[in-house]
Short mmCIF file of C-alpha atoms in Angstrom, two decimals:
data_model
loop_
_atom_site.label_atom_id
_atom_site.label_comp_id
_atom_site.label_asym_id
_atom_site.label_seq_id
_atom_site.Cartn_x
_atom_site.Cartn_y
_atom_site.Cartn_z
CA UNK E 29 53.58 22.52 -21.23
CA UNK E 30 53.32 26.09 -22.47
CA UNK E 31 54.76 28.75 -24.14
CA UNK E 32 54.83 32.59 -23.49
CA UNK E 33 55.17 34.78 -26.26
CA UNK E 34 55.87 38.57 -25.63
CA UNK E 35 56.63 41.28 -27.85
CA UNK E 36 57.07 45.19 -27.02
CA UNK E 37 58.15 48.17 -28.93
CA UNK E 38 56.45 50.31 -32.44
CA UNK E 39 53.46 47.97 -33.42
CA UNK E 40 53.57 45.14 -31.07
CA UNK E 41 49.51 45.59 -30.64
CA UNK E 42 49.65 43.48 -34.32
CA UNK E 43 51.05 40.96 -32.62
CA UNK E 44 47.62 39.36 -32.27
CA UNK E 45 46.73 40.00 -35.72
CA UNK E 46 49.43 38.11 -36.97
CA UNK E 47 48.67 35.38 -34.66
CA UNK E 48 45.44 35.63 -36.17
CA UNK E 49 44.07 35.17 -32.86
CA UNK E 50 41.33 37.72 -30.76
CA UNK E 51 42.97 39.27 -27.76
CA UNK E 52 39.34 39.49 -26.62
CA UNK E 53 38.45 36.07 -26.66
CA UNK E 54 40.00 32.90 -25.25
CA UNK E 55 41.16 30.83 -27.32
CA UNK E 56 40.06 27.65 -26.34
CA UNK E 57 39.98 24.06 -28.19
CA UNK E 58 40.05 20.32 -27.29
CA UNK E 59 40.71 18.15 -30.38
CA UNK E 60 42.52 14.29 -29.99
CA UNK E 61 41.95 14.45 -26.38
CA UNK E 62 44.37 17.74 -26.08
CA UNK E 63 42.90 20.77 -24.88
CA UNK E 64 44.94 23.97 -25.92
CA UNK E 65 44.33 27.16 -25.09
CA UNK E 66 45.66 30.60 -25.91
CA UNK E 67 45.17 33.30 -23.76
CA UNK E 68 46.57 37.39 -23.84
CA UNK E 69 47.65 38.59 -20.76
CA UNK E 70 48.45 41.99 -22.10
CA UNK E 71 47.63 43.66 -25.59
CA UNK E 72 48.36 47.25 -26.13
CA UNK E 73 49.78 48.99 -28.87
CA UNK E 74 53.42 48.41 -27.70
CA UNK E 75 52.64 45.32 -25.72
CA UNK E 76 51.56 41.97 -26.53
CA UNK E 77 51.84 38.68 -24.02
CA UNK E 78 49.98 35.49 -25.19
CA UNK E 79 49.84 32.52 -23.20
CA UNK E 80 49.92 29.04 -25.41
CA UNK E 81 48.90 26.14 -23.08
CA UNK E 82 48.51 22.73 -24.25
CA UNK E 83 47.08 19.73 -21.48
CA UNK E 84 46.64 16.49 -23.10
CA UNK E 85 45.20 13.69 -21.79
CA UNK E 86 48.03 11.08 -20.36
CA UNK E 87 45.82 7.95 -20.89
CA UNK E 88 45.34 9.22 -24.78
CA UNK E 89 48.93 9.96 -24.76
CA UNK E 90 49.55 5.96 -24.68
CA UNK E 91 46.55 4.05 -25.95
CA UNK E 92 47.06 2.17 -28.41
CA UNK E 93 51.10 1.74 -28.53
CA UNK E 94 53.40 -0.94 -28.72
CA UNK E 95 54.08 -0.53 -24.89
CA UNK E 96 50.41 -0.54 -23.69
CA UNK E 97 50.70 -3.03 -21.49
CA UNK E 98 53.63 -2.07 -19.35
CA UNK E 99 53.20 -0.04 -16.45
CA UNK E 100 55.75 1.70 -17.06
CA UNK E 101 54.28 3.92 -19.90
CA UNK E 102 52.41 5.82 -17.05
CA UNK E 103 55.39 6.80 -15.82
CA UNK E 104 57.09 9.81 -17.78
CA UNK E 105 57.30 12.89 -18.40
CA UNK E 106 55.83 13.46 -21.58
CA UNK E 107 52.59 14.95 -20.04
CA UNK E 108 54.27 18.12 -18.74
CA UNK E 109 57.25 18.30 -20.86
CA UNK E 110 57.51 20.80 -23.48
CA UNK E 111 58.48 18.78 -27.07
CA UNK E 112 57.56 17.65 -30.26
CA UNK E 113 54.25 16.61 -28.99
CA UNK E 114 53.32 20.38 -27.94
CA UNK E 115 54.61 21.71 -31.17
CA UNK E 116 52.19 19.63 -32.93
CA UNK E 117 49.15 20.33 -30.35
CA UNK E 118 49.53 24.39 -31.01
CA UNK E 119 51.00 23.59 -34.73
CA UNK E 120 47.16 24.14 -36.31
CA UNK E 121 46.09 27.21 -33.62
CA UNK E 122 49.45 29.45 -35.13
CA UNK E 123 49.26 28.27 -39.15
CA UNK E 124 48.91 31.63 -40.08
CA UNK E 125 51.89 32.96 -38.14
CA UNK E 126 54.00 30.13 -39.40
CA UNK E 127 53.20 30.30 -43.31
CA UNK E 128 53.47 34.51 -42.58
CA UNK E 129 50.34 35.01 -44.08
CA UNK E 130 48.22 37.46 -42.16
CA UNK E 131 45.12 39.40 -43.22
CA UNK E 132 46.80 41.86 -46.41
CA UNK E 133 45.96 44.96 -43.89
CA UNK E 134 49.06 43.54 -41.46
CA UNK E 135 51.42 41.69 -43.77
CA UNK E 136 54.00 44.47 -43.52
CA UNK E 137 54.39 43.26 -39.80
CA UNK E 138 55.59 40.39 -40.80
CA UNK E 139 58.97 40.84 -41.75
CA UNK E 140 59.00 43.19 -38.21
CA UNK E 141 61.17 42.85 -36.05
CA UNK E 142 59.86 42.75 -32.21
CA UNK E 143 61.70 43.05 -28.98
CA UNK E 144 60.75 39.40 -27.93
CA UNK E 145 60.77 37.52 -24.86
CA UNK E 146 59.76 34.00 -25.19
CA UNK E 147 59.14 31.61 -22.68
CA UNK E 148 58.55 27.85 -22.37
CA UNK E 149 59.11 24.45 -20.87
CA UNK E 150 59.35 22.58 -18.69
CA UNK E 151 62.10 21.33 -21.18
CA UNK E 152 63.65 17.85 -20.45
CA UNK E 153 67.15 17.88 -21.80
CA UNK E 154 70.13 15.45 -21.83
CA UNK E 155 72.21 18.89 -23.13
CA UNK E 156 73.94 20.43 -20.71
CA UNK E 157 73.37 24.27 -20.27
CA UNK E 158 75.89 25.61 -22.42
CA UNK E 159 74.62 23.79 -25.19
CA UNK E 160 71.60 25.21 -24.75
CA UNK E 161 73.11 28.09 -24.99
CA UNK E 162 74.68 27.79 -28.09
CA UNK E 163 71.44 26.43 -29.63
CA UNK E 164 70.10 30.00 -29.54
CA UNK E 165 72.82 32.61 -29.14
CA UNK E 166 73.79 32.90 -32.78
CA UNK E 167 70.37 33.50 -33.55
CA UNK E 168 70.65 37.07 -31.80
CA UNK E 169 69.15 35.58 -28.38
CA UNK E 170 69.95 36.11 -24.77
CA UNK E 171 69.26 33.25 -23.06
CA UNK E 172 68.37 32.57 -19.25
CA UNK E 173 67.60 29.27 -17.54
CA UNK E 174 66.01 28.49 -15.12
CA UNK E 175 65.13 25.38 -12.73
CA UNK E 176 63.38 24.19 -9.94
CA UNK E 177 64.61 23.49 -6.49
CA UNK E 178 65.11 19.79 -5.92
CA UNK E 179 63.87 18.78 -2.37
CA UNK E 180 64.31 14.70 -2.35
CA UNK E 181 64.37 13.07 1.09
CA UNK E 182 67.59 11.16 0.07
CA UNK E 183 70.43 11.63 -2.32
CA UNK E 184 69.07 11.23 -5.76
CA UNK E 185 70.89 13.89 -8.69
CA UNK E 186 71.88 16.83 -7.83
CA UNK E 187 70.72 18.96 -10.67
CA UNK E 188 67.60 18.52 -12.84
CA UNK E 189 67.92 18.06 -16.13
CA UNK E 190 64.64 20.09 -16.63
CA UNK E 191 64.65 23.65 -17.51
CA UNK E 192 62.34 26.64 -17.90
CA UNK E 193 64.15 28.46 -20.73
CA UNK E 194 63.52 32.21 -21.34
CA UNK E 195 65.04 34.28 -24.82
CA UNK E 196 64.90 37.87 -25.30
CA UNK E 197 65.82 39.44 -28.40
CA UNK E 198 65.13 41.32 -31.69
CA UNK E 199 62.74 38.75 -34.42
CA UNK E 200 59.78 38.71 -36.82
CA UNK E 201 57.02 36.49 -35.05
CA UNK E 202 57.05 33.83 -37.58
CA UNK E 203 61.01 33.25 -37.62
CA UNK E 204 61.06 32.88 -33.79
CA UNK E 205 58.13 30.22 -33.78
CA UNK E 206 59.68 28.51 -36.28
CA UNK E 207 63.13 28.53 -34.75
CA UNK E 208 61.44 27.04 -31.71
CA UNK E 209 59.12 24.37 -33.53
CA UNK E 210 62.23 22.61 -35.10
CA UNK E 211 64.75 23.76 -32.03
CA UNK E 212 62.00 22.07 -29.18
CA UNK E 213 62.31 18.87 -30.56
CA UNK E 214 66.36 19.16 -30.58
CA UNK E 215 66.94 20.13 -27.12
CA UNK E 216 64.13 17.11 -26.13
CA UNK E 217 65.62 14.41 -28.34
CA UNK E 218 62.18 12.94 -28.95
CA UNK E 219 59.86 12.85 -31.32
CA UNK E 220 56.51 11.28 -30.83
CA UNK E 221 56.00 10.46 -34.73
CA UNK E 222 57.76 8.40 -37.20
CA UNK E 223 60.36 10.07 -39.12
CA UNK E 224 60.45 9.81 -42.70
CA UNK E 225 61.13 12.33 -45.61
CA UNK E 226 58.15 15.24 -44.70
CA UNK E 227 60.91 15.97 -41.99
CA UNK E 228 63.63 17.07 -44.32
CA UNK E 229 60.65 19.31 -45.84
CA UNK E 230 59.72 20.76 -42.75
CA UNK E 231 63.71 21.62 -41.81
CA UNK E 232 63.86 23.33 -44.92
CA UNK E 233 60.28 25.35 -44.29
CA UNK E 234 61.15 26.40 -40.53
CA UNK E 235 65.07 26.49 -40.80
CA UNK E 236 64.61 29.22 -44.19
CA UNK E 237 66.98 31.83 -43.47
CA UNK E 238 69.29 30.70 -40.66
CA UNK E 239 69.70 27.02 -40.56
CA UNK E 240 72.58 27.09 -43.07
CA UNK E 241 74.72 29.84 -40.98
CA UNK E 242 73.90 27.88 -37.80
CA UNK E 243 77.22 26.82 -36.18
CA UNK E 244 75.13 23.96 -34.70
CA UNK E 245 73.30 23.34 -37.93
CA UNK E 246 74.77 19.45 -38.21
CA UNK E 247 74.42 18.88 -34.24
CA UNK E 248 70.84 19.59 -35.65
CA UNK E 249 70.21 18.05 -38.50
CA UNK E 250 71.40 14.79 -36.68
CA UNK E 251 69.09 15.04 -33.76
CA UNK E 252 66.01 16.43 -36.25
CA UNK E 253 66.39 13.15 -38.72
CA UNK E 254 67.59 10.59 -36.34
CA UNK E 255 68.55 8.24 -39.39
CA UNK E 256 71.80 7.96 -41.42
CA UNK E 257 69.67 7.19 -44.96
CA UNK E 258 67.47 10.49 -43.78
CA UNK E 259 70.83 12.85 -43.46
CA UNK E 260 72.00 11.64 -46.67
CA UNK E 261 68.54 12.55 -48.72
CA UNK E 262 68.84 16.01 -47.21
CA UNK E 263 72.62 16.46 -48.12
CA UNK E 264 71.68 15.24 -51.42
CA UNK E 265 69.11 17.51 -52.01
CA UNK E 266 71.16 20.62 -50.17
CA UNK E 267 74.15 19.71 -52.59
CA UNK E 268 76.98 18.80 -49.99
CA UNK E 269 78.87 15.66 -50.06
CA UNK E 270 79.38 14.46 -46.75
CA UNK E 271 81.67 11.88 -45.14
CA UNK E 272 79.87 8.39 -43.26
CA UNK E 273 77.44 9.65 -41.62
CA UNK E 274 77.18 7.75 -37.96
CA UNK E 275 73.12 8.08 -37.08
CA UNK E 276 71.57 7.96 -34.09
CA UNK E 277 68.88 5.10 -34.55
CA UNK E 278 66.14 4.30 -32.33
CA UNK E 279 67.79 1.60 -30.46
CA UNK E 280 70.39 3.82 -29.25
CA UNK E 281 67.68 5.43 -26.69
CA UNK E 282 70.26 4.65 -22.98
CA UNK E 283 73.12 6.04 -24.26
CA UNK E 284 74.04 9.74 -23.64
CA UNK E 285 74.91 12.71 -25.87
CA UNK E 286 77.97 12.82 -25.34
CA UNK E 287 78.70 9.20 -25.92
CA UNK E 288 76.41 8.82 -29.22
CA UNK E 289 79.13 11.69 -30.45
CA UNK E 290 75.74 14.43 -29.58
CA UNK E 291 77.86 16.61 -27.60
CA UNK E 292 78.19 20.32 -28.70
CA UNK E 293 81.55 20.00 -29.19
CA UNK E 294 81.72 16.99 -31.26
CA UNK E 295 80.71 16.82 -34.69
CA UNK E 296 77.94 14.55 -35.49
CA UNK E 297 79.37 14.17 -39.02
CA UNK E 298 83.09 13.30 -39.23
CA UNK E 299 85.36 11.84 -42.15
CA UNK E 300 86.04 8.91 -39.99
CA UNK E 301 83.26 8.52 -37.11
CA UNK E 302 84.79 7.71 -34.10
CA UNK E 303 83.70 4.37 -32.89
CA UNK E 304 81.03 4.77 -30.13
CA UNK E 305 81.87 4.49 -26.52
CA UNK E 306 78.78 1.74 -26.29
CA UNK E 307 80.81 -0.17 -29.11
CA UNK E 308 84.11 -0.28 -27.02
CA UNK E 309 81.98 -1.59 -24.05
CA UNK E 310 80.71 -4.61 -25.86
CA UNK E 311 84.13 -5.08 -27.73
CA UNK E 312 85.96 -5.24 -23.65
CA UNK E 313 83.29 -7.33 -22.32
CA UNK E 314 83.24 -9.98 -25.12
CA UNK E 315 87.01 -9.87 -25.44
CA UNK E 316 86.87 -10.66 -21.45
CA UNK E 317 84.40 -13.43 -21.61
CA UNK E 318 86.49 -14.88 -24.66
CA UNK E 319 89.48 -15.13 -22.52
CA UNK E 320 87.65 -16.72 -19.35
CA UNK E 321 88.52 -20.15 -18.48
CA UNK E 322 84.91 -21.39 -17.63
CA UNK E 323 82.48 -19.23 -19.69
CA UNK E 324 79.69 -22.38 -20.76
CA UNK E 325 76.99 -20.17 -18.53
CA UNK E 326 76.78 -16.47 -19.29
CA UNK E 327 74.27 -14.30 -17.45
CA UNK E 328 73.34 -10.49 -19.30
CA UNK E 329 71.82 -9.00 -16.61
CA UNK E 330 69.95 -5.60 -17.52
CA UNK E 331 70.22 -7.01 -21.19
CA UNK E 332 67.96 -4.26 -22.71
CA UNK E 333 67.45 -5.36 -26.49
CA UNK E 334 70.07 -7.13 -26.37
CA UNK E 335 72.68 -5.92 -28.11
CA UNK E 336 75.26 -7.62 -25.81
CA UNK E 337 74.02 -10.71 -25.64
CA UNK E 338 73.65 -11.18 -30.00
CA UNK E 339 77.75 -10.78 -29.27
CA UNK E 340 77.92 -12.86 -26.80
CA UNK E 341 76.17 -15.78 -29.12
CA UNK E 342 80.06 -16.20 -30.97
CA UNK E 343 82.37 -16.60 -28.63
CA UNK E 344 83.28 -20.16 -29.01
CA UNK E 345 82.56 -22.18 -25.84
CA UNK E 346 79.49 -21.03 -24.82
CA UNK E 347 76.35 -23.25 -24.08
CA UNK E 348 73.55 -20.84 -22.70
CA UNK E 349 73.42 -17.00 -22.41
CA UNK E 350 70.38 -15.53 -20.32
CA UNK E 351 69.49 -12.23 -21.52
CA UNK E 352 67.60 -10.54 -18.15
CA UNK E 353 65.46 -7.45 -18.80
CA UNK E 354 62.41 -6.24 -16.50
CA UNK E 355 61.07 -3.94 -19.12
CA UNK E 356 58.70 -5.84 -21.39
CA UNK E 357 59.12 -3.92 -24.92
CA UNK E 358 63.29 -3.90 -24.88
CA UNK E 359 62.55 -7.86 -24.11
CA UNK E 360 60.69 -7.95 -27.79
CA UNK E 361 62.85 -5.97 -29.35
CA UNK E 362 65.25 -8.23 -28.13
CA UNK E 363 63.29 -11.44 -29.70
CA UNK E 364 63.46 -9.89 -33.15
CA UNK E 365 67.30 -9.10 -32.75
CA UNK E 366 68.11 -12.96 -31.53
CA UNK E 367 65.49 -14.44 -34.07
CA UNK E 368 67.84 -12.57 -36.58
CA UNK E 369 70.46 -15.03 -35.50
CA UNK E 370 68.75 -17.89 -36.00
CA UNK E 371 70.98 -20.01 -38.92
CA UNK E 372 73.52 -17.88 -38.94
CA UNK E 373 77.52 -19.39 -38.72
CA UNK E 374 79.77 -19.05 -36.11
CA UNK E 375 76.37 -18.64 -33.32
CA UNK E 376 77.80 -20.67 -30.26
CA UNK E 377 74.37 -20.15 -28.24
CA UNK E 378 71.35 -18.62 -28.60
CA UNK E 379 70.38 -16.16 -26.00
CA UNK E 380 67.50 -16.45 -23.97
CA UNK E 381 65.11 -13.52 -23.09
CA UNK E 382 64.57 -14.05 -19.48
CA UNK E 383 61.70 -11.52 -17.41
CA UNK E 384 63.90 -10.32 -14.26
CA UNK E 385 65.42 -8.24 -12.12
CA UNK E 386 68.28 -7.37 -9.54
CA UNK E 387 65.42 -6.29 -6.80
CA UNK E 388 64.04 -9.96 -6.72
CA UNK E 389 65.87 -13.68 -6.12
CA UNK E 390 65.98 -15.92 -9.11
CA UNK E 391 67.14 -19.36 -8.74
CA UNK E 392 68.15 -19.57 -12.60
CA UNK E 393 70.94 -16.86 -11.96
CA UNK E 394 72.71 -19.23 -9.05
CA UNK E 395 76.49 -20.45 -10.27
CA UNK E 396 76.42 -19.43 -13.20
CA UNK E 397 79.95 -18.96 -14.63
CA UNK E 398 79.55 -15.12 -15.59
CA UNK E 399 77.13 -12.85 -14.63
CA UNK E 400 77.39 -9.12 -16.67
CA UNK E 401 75.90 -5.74 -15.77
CA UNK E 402 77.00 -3.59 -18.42
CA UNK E 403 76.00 0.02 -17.31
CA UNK E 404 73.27 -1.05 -15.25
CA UNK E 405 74.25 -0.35 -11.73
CA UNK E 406 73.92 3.91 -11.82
CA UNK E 407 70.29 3.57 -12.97
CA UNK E 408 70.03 1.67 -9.19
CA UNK E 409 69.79 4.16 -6.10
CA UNK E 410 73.22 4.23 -4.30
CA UNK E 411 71.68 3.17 -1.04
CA UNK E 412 70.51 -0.04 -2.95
CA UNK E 413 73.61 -1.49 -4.18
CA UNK E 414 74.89 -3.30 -0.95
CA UNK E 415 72.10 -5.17 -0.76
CA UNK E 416 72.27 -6.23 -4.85
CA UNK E 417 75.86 -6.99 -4.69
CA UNK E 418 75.43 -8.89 -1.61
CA UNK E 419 72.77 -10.91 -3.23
CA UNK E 420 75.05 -11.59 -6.31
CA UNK E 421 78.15 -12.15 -4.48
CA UNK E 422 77.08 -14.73 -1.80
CA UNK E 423 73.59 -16.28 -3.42
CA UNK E 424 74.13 -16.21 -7.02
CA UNK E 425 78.07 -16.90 -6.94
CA UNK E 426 79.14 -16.27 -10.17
CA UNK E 427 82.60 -17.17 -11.39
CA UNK E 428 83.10 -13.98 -12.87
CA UNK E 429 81.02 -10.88 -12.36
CA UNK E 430 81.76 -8.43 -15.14
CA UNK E 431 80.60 -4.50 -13.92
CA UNK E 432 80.73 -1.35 -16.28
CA UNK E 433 79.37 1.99 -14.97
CA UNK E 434 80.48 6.08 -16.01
CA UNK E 435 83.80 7.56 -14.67
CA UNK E 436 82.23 11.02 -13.57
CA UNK E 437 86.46 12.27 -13.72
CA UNK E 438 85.63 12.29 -17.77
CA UNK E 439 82.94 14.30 -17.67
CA UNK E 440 84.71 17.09 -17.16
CA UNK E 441 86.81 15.98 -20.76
CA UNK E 442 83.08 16.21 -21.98
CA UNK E 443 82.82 19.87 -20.42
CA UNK E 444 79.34 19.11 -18.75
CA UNK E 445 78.44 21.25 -16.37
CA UNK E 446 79.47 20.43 -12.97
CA UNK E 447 77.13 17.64 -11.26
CA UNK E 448 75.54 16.96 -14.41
CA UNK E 449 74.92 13.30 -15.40
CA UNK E 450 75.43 11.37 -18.60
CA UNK E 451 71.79 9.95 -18.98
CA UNK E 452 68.56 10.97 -17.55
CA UNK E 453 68.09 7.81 -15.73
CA UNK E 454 71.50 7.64 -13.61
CA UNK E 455 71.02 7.86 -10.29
CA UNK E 456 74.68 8.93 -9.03
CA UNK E 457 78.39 8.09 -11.04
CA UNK E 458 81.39 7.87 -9.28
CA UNK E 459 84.95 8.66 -9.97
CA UNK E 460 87.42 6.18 -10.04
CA UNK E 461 88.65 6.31 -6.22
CA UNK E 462 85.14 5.83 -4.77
CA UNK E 463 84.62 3.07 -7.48
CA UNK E 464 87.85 1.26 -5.88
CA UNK E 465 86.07 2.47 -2.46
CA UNK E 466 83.02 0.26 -3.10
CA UNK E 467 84.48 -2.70 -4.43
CA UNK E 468 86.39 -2.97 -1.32
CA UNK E 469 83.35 -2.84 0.74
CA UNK E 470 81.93 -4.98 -1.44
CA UNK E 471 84.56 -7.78 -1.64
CA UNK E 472 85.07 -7.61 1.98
CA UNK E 473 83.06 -10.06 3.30
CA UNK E 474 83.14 -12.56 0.02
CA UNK E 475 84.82 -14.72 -1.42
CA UNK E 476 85.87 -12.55 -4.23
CA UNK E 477 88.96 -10.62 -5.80
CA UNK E 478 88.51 -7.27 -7.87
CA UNK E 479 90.50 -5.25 -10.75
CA UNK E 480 89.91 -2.22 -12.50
CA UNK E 481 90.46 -0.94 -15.85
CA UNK E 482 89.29 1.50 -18.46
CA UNK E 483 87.48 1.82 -21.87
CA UNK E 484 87.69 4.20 -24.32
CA UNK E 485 89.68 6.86 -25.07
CA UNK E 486 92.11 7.76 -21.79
CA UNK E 487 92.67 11.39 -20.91
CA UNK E 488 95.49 12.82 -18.54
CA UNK E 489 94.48 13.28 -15.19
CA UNK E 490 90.97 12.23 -15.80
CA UNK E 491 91.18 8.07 -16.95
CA UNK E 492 89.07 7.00 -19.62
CA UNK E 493 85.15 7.44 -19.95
CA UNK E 494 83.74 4.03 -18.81
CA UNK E 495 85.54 1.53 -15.90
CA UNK E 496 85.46 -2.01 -15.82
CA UNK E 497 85.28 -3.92 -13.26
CA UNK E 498 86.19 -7.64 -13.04
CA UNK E 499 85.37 -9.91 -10.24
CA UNK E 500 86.58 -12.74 -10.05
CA UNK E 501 85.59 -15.82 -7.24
CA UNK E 502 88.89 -17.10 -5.17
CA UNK E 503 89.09 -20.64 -5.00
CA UNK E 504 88.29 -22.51 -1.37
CA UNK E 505 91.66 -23.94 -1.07
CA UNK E 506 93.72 -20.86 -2.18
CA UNK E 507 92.36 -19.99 1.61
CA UNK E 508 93.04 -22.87 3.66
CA UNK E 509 95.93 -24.23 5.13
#
């Protein structure tokens, strides 16, 4: 993670002064575990180029969290990535650049304008480039990006969501650091600390001067505070009276931009927030399962914390609901949401937090009456699904196999770039013609019959945004004779 920081032009040789930093000597501190280093590549009167490079230490990074003892915490990106996390390594090494308060000799450079070229990353971002785009053009940037070449040995995405990002223009030293230290965070959609009110503080400290003129400014407010209670105290205290405010809370972490209402083109704060896509997905699924004949043994497979399953608990006519999750902290997060349940009217069955997976058997998951995957199968490899639907179909036999995944038509209704994905974690999405491809294949063999429909809002010549699929096992005897 890193961050290059050039500025040319009348003066730039104060650069270093108002980093407060020696271009003779290197920079170099470990504190926490994090070793960061600055380092000036050039430094001449009308050029400076500093180097900020921060390399923490990936065991530190996860000691001592809620997750420590799944394996899967070793297996991110948060290392490498430039985000909140680096903005709070260099935060203490550029305090006197940020508060503009340089030794009296050099304060007049302050308020200086530089040609600047700044570069950092990587940057891993679920916005698609023209968002990115707008995020700093109206702040007088031009802004290049840049990415690796993907060489995978089998079809896996076909564009990385990880960027190098590069901006040249005209800016004082302290605006364009703090531009980046609350804009980093945005474009990551993580922070590494708990939110509470020294947030609104710090959007008011680093967004001084061209926040409020920001044509993004609520896209970024939203993803800066996270919480719906936060938003309000800052609207509060900036005077506006805003409409509901839909937040995007912790547990919302698998669903996309676009379908959280993130995308650059809708606005985070409407006078009626559109219900989420996620929402319409459970409201479909339970509405299904409702209507089923036979629903007494319910199977959430990929339940995450849960969400679906709490639904699930009402529909009248249920007896047992398996809620099956491999990842060990969405399984407790799960526990507190069905303990929540507990005594509460109208609960047909409490679900059951089960550890498993779709990559191994489990004998538990055999006839039950309907087995769900609600936007599970595009985190799986393509070349695995055969094999998983084969399992289902002819060993676990479910009456009715419920299936929700993107339709990558609507993207384009989005206006992602082209090949994009909706999440991080999807491994392919398909349009609605090779959806109706692969249920064939899959059906062929089985026992079972298939139908398609939509969720969410439909668009002309695209469909709607999510497709449902509905399995549903043929009786013996509608074969013979």
């Amino acid at each position: 993670m890193h961050l290059i920081l050039k500025a040319s032009g009348e003066g730039a040789g104060n650069v270093s002064h108002l980093l407060s930093k020696n271009p003779n000597n290197v920079y170099d501190r470990t504190d926490k575990g994090v070793r960061v280093r600055m380092v000036y590549t050039t430094a001449t009167e009308r050029e400076t180029e500093v180097l900020m490079h921060a390399e923490p230490d990936p065991v530190d990074l996860v000691r001592g969290t809620p997750d420590g003892y799944d394996i899967t915490q070793y297996i991110n990106d948060r290392e490498f990535v430039t985000s909140s996390l680096f903005c709070s390594y260099i935060r203490s090494a550029l305090g006197t650049a940020l508060n503009g308060k340089p030794k009296e000799a050099y304060v007049q450079w302050v308020g200086h304008p530089f040609d600047m070229e700044l570069t950092f990353g990587p940057v891993a971002s679920d916005l698609p480039d023209r968002a990115i785009e707008e995020l700093f053009s109206p702040l007088g940037y031009a802004v290049t990006l840049e990415r690796e070449e993907l060489a995978y040995t089998f079809d896996l995405k076909k564009k990385s969501t990880v960027r190098r990002i590069i901006l040249r223009g005209q800016v004082t030293v302290q605006n364009a650091l703090r531009q980046l230290f609350l804009l980093i965070p945005v474009l990551d959609n993580y922070k590494h600390y708990f939110i509470s009110e020294d947030e609104i503080d710090k959007i008011k400290r680093y967004g001084e001067g061209w926040l409020d003129s920001h044509p993004l400014k609520e896209m970024i407010i939203k993803r800066t505070l996270r919480f719906a209670e936060l938003i309000r105290q800052y609207e509060r205290q900036e005077g506006v009276l805003s409409a509901p405010v839909e937040a995007m809370n912790a547990g919302d972490e698998d669903m996309s931009a676009y379908e959280k209402g993130d995308g650059p083109d809708v606005p985070s704060l409407q006078e009626e927030p559109p219900v989420r896509l996620n929402e319409l997905r459970y409201r479909a699924i339970t509405d299904v399962v409702a209507g089923l004949t036979l629903k007494r043994r319910i199977v959430d497979m990929g339940a995450g914390e849960g969400k679906l399953s709490a639904r699930l608990a009402y529909i009248p006519g249920v007896e047992s609901i398996l809620a099956v999750e491999p990842s060990g902290q969405s399984r407790l997060r799960a526990m507190e949401r069905f303990a929540r349940l507990e005594g509460r009217s109208g609960i047909a069955a409490m679900p059951e937090p089960v550890i498993g997976s779709l990559f191994y058997f489990d004998e538990q998951m055999k006839h039950q009456d309907v087995m769900i995957l609600c936007e599970v199968i595009e985190h799986i490899e393509a070349y695995r699904l055969d094999g998983i639907m084969d399992t289902i179909m002819n060993e676990y036999q479910p009456g009715v196999l419920l299936v929700t995944t993107p339709n990558k038509e609507y993207n384009e209704v989005y206006e992602m770039e082209q090949e994009s994905l909706r999440h991080h974690d999807h491994r392919f999405e398909w349009t609605r013609a090779e959806l109706v491809a692969q249920c064939e294949t899959w059906t062929k063999q089985g026992e079972y019959s298939f139908e398609i429909s939509g969720i969410g809002e439909h668009a002309e010549g695209f469909g709607h945004p999510t497709q449902l699929v509905i399995f549903r096992k043929e009786r013996r005897d509608q074969h013979e004779g």
